[in-house]
mmCIF file of C-alpha atoms in Angstrom:
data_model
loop_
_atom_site.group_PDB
_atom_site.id
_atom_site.type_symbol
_atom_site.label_atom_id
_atom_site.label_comp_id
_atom_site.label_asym_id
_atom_site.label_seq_id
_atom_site.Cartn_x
_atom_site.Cartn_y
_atom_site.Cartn_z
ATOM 1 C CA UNK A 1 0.000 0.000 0.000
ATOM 2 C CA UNK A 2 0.724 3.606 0.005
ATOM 3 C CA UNK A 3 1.881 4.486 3.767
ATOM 4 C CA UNK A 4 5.797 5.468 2.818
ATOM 5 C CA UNK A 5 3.861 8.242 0.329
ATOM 6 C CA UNK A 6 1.467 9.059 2.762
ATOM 7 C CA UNK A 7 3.022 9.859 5.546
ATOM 8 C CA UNK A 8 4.003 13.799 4.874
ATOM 9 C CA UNK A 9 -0.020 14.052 3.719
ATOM 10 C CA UNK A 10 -0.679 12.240 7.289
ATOM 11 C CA UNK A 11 1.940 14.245 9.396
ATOM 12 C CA UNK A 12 1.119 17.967 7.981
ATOM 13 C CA UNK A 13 -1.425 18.203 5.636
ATOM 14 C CA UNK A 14 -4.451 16.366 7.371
ATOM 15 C CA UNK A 15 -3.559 18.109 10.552
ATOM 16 C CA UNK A 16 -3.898 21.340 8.632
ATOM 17 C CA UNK A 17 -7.413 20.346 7.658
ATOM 18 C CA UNK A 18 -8.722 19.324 10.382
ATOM 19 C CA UNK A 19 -8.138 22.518 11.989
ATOM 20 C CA UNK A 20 -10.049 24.328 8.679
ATOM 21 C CA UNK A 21 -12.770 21.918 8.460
ATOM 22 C CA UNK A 22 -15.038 20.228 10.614
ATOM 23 C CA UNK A 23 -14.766 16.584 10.213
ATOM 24 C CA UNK A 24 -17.935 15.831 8.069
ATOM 25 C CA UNK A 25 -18.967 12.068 6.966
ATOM 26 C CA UNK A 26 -21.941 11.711 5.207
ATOM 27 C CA UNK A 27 -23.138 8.078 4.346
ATOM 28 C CA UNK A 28 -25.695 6.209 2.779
ATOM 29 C CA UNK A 29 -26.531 2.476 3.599
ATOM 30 C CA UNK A 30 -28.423 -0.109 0.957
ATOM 31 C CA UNK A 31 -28.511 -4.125 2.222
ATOM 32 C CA UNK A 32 -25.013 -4.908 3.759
ATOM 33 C CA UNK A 33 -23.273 -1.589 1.690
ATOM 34 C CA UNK A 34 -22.575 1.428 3.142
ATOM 35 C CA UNK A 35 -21.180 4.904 1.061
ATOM 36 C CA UNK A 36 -19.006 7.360 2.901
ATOM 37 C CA UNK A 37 -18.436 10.893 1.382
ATOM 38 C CA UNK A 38 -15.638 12.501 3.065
ATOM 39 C CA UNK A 39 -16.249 16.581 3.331
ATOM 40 C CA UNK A 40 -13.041 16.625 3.830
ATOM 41 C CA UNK A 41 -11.260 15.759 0.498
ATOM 42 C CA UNK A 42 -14.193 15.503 -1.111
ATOM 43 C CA UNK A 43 -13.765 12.030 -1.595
ATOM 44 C CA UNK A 44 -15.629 8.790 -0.862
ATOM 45 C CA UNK A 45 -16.008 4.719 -0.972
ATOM 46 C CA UNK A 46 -17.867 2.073 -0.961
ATOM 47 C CA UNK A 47 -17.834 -0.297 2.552
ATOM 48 C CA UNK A 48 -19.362 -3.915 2.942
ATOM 49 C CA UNK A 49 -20.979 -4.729 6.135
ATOM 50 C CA UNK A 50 -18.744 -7.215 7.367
ATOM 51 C CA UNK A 51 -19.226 -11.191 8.906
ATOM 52 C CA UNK A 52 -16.989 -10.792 11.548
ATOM 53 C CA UNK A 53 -17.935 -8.175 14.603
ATOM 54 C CA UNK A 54 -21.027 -6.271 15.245
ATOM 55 C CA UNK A 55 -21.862 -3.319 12.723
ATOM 56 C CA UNK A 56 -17.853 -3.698 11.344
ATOM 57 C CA UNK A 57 -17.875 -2.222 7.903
ATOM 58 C CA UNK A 58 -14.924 -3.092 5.884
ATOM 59 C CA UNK A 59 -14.018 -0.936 2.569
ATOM 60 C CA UNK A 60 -14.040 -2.605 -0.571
ATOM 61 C CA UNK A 61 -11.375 -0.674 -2.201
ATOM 62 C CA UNK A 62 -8.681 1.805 -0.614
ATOM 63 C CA UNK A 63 -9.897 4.317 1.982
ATOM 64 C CA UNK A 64 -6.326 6.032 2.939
ATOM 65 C CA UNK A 65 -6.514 8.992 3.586
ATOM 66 C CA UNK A 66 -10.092 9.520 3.664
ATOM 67 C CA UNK A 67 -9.810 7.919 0.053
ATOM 68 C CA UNK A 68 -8.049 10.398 -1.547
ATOM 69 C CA UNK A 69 -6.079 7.874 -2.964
ATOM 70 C CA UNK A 70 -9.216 7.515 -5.583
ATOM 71 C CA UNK A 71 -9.483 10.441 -7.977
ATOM 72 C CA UNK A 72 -11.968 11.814 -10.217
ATOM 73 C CA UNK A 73 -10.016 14.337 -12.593
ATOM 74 C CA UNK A 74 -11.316 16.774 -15.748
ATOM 75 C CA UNK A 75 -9.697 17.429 -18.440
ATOM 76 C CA UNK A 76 -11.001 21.244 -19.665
ATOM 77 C CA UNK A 77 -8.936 22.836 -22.512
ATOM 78 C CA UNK A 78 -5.605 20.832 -21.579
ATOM 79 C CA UNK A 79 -5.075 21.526 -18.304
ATOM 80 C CA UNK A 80 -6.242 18.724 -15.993
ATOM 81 C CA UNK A 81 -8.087 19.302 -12.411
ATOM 82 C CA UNK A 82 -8.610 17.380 -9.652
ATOM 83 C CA UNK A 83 -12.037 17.345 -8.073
ATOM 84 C CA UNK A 84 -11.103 17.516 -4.320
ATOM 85 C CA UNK A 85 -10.678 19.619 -1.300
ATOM 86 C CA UNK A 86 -7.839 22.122 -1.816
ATOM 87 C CA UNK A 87 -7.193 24.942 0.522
ATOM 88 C CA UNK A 88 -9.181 28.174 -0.181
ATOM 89 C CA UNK A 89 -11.200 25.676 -2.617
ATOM 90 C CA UNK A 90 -14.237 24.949 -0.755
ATOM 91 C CA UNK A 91 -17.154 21.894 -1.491
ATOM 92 C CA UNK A 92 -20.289 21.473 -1.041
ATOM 93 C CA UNK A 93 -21.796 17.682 0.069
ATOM 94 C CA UNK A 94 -25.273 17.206 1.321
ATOM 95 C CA UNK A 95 -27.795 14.638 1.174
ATOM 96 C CA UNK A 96 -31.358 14.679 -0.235
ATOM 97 C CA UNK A 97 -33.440 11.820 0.585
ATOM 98 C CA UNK A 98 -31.374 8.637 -0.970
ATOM 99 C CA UNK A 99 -28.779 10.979 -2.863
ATOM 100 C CA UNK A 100 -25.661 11.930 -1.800
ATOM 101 C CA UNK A 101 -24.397 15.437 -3.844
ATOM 102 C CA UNK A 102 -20.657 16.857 -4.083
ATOM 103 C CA UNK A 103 -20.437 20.120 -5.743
ATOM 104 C CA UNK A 104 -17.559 21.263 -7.357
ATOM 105 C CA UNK A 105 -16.313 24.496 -9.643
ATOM 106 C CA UNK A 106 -13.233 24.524 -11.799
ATOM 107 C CA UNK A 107 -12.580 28.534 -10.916
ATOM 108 C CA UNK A 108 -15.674 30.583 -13.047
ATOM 109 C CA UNK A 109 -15.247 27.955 -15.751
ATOM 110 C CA UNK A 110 -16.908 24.067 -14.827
ATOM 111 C CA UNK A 111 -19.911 23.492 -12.477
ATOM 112 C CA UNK A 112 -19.620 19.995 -11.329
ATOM 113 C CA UNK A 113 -21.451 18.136 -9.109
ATOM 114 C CA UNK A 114 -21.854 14.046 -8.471
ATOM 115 C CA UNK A 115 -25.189 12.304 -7.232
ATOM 116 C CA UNK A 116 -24.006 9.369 -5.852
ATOM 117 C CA UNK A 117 -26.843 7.141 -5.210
ATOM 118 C CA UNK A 118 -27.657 3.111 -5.113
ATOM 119 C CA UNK A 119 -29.702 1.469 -7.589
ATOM 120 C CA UNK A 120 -31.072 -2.281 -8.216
ATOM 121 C CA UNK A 121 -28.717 -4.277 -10.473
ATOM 122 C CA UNK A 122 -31.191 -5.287 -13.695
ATOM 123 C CA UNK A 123 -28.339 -7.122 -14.818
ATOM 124 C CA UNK A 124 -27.856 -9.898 -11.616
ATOM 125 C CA UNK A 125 -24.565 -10.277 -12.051
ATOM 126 C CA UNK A 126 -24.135 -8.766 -8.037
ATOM 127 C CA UNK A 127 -25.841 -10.010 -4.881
ATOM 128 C CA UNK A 128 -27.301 -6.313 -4.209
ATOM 129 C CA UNK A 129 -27.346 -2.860 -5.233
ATOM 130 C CA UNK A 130 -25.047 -0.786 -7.225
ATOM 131 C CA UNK A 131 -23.379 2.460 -6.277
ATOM 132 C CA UNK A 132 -24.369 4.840 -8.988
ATOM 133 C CA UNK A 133 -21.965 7.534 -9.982
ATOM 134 C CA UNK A 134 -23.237 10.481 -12.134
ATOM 135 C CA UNK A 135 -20.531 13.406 -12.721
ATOM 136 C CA UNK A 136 -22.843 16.123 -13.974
ATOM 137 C CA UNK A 137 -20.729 18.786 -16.232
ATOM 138 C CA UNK A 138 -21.968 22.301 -17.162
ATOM 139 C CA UNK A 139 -19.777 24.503 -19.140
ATOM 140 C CA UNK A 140 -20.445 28.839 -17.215
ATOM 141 C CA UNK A 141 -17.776 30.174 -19.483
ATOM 142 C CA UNK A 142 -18.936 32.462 -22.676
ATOM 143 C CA UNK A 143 -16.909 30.125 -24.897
ATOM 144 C CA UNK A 144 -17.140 25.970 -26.287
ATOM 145 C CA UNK A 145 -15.189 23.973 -23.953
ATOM 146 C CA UNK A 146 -13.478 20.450 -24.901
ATOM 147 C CA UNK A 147 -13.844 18.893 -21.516
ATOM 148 C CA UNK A 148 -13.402 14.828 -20.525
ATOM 149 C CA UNK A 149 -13.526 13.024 -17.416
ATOM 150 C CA UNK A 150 -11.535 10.134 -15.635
ATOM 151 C CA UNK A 151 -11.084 7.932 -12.636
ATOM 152 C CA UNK A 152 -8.897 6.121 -10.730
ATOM 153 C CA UNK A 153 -9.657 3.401 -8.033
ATOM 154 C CA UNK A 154 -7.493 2.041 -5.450
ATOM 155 C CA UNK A 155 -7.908 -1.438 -5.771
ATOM 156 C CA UNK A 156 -7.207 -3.773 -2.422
ATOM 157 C CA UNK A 157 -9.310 -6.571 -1.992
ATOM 158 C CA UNK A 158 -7.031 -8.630 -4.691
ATOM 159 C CA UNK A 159 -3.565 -7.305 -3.430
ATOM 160 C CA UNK A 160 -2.756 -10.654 -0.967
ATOM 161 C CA UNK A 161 -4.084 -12.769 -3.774
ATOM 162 C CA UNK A 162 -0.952 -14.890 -5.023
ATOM 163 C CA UNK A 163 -2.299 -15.919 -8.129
ATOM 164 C CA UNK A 164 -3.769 -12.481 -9.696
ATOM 165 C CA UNK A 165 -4.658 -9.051 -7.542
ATOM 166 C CA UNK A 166 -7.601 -8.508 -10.467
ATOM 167 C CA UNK A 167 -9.719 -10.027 -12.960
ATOM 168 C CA UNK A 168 -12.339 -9.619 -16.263
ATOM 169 C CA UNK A 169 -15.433 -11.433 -16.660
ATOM 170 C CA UNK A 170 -13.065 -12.669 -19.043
ATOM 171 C CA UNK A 171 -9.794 -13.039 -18.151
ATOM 172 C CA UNK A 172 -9.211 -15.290 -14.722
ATOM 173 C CA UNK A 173 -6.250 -13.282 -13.849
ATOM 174 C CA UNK A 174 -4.467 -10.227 -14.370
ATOM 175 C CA UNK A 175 -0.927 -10.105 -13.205
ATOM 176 C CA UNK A 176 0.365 -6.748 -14.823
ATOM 177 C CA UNK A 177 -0.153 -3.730 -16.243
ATOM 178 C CA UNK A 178 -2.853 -3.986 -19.742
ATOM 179 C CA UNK A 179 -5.304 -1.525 -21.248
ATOM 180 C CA UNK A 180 -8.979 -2.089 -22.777
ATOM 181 C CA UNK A 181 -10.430 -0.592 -25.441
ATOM 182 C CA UNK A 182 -14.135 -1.170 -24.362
ATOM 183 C CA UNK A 183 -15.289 -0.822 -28.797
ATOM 184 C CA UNK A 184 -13.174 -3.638 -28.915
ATOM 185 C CA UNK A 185 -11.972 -5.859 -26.166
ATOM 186 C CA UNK A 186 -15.484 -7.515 -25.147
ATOM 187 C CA UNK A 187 -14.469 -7.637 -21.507
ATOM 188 C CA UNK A 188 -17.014 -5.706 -19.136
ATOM 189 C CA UNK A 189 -15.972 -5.713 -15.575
ATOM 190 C CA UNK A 190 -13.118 -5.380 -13.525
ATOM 191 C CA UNK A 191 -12.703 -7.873 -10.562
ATOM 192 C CA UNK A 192 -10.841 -7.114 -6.961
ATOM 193 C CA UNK A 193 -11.696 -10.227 -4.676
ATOM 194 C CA UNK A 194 -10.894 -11.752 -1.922
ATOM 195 C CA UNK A 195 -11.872 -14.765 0.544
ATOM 196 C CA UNK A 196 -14.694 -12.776 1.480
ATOM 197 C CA UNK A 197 -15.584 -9.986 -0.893
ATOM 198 C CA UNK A 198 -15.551 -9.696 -4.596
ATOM 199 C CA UNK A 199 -15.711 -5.668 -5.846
ATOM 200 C CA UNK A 200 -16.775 -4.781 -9.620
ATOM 201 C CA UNK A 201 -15.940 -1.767 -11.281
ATOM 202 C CA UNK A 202 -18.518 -1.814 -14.633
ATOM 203 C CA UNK A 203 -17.675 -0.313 -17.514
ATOM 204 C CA UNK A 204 -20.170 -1.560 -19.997
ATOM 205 C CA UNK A 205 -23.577 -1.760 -19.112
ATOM 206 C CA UNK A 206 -25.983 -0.021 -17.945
ATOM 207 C CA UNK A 207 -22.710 2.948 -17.869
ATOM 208 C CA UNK A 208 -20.858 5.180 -19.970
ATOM 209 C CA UNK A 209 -18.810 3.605 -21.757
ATOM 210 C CA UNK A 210 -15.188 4.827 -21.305
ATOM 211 C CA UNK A 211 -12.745 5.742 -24.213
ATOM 212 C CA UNK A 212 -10.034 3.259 -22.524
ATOM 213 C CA UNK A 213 -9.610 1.152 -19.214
ATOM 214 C CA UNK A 214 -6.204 0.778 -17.573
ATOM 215 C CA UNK A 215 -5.052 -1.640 -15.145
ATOM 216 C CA UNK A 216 -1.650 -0.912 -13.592
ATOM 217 C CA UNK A 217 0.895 0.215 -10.305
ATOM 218 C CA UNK A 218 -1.223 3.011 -8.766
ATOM 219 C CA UNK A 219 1.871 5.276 -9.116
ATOM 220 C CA UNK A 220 2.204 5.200 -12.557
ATOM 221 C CA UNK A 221 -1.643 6.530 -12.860
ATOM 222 C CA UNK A 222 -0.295 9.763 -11.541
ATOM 223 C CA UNK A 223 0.843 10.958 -14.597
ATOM 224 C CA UNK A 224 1.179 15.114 -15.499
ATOM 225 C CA UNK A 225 0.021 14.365 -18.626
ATOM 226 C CA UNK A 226 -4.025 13.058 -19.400
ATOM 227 C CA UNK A 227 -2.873 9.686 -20.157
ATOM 228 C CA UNK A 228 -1.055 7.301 -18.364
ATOM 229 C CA UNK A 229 2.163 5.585 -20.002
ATOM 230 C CA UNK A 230 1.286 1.945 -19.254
ATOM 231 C CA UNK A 231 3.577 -0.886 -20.772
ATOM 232 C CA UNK A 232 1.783 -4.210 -21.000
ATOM 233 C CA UNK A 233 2.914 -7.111 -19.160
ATOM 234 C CA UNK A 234 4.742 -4.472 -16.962
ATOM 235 C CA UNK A 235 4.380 -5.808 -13.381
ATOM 236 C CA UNK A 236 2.444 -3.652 -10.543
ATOM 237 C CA UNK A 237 5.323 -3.443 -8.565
ATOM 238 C CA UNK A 238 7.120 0.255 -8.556
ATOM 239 C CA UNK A 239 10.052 1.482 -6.750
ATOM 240 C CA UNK A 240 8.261 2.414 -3.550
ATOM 241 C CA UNK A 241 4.825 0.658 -4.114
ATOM 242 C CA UNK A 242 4.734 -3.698 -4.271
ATOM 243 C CA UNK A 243 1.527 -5.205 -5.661
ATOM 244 C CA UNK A 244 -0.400 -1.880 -5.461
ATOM 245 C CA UNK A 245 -2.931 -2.097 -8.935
ATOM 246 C CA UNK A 246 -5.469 0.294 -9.364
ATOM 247 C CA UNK A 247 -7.829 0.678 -12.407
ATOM 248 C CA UNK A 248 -8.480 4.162 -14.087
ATOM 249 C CA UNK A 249 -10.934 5.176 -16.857
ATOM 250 C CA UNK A 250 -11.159 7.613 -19.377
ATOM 251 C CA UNK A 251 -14.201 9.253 -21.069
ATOM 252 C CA UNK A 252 -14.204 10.358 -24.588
ATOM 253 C CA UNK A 253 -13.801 14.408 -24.545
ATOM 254 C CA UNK A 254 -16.900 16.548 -25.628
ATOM 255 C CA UNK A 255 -16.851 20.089 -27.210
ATOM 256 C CA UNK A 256 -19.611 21.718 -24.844
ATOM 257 C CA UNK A 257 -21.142 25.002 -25.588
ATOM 258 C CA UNK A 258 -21.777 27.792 -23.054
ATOM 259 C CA UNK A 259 -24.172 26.379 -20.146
ATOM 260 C CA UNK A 260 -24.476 23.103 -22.230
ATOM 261 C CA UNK A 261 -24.605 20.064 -19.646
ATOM 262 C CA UNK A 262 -22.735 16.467 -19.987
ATOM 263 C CA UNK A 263 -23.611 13.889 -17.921
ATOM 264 C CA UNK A 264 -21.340 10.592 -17.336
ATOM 265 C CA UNK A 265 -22.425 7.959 -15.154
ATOM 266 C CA UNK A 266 -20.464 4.386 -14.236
ATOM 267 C CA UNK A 267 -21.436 1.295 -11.390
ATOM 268 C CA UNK A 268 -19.496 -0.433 -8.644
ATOM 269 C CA UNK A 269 -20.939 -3.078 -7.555
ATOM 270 C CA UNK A 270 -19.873 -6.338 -5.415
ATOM 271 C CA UNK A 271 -20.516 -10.402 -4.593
ATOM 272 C CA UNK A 272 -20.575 -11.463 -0.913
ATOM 273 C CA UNK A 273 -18.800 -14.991 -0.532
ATOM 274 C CA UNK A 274 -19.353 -15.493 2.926
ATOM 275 C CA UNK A 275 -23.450 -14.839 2.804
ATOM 276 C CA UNK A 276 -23.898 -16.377 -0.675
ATOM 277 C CA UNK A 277 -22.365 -19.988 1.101
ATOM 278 C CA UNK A 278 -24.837 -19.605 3.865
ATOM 279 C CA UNK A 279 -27.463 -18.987 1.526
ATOM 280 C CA UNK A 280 -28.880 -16.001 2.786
ATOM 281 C CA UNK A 281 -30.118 -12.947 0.597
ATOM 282 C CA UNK A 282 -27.996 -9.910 0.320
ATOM 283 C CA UNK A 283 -31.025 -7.165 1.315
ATOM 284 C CA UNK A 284 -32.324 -8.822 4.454
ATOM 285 C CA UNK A 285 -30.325 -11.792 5.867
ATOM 286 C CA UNK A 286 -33.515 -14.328 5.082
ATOM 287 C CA UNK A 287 -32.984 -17.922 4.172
ATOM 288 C CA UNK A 288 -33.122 -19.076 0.636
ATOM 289 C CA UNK A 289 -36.536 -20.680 1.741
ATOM 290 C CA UNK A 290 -37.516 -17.615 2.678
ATOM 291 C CA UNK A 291 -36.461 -15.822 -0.038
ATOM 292 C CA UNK A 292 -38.346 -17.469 -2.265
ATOM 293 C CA UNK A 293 -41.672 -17.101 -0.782
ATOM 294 C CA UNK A 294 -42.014 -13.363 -0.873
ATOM 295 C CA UNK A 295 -39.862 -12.285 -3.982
ATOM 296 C CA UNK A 296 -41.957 -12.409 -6.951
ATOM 297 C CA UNK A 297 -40.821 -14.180 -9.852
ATOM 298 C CA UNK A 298 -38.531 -12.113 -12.041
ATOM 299 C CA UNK A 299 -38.648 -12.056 -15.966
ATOM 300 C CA UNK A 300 -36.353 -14.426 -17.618
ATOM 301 C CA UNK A 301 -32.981 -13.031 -18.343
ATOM 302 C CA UNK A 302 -32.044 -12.272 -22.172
ATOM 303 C CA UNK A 303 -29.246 -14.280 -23.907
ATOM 304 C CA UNK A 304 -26.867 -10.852 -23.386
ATOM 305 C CA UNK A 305 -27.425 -10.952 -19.620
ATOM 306 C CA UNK A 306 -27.636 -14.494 -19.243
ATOM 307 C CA UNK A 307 -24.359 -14.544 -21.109
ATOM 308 C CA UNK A 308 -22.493 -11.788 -18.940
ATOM 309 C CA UNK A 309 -23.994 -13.497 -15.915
ATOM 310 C CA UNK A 310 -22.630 -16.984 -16.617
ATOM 311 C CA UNK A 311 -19.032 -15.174 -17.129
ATOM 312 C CA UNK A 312 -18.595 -13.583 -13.797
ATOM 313 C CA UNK A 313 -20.713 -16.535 -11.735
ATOM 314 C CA UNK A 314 -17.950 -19.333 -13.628
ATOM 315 C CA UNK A 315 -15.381 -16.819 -12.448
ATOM 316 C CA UNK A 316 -16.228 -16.522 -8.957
#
């Protein structure tokens, strides 16, 4: 993990922030998931309640640093900009009924704000909801804009895994550093698992589809430039980081005029190993039995979802 290039953030910087900001969590729970927003980086992630201790909710990718180690960045005119906290850069997070907002502005030129929300999965490739993430876009300047979005997640559940820290619905293992081109490569989903937990980044359906999907050393998705420099087959170790992967994704770039609106939305969601061998239901802990007698009967899957289902369940 990232401690060694945490530590000056942890020793001065967080400090500093606490004493500017109060420390404001706001969270939203669905079935066994819960979603922290972090006022103070303007951050968040996505926890799983866990098997193990009473109301213990374990994260199911990084949360360093009050997960500032994931990144949503825009690209506006070819300078790049990082939606977080920044000193004498103030956010705005609330939460309306089953919505969590973050409101961001790129100086007088990008309003930005993401509705983070959960959402049934009509695909049933998960055992419960999905985290929806819309970034909403308007262009306040006078003038077109060529704007673009990306993200990066800290992967972790798949870091102790000896054979492969991620995975595809297609691809059993990934070992090092390769890029997707969702047009073409037909995978849909990236995997972080472990004994307990499986998370899934989508990047197909029922999202935006990205331009191009990375998998590599978190590091080397810190680049100056908009894209990364990834060499395939190049292993996820670095010189200060060992095994740490991370997957980032990158949305085509859209001319937008004055107070014109773009709206990009991706899915996490995630498969619980430990409740799916007891056979109990994700939403309410009731027996299979049980289950049974008060769902309704859903309609019958078509040969695309049946297809993408049969992929991940032969994976897991």
């Amino acid at each position: 993990m990232k401690q060694n290039r945490m530590i000056f953030a942890l020793l001065f910087y967080f400090p500093l922030l606490s004493f500017l900001y109060a420390d404001n969590i706001i969270e939203l729970s669905s079935g066994h998931l819960k979603l922290k927003v972090f006022e103070r980086t303007g951050s968040f992630c996505l926890y799983q309640l866990s098997t193990n201790g009473k109301n213990n909710y374990v994260p199911l990718y990084s949360d360093m640093a009050y997960g500032q180690t994931n990144k949503f960045s825009v690209f506006l005119d070819g300078k790049i900009y990082r939606l977080e906290r920044k000193l004498g850069k103030p956010i705005g997070i609330e939460k309306i009924n089953d919505t969590c907002l973050i409101t961001f502005k790129i100086k007088e030129q990008l309003h930005i704000v993401q509705r983070l929300s959960f959402i049934p999965d009509e695909y049933g490739n998960t055992q419960g909801p999905l985290l929806k993430i819309e970034t909403v876009i308007e262009n306040t300047q006078s003038k077109e804009a060529n704007v673009a979005l990306r993200a990066i997640f800290d992967t972790s559940l798949g870091e102790h895994n000896k054979k492969a820290p991620l995975a595809t619905d297609l691809r059993e293992g990934i070992t090092s550093e390769v890029s997707f081109n969702p047009k073409i490569d037909r995978d849909s989903v990236i995997i972080s698992s472990n004994a307990e937990s499986a998370c899934m980044f989508f990047f197909k359906h029922g999202v935006d589809m990205p331009q191009q999907v990375y998998v590599a050393n978190w590091e080397r998705m810190q680049p100056r430039k908009w894209l990364p420099t990834v060499v395939e087959g190049r292993s996820f170790n670095s010189k200060y980081l060992h095994d740490d992967s991370a997957c980032l994704f990158i949305w085509p770039t859209k001319k937008l005029k004055p107070t014109e609106i773009m709206t990009i939305t991706t899915t996490i969601g995630y498969h619980d190993f430990i409740r799916s061998a007891k056979g109990y239901n994700i939403q309410s802990d009731m027996s299979e039995d049980e289950v049974k007698k008060k769902t309704p009967a859903l309609p019958p899957m078509t040969e695309e979802q049946k297809k993408n289902y049969d992929y991940i369940q032969e994976l897991l």
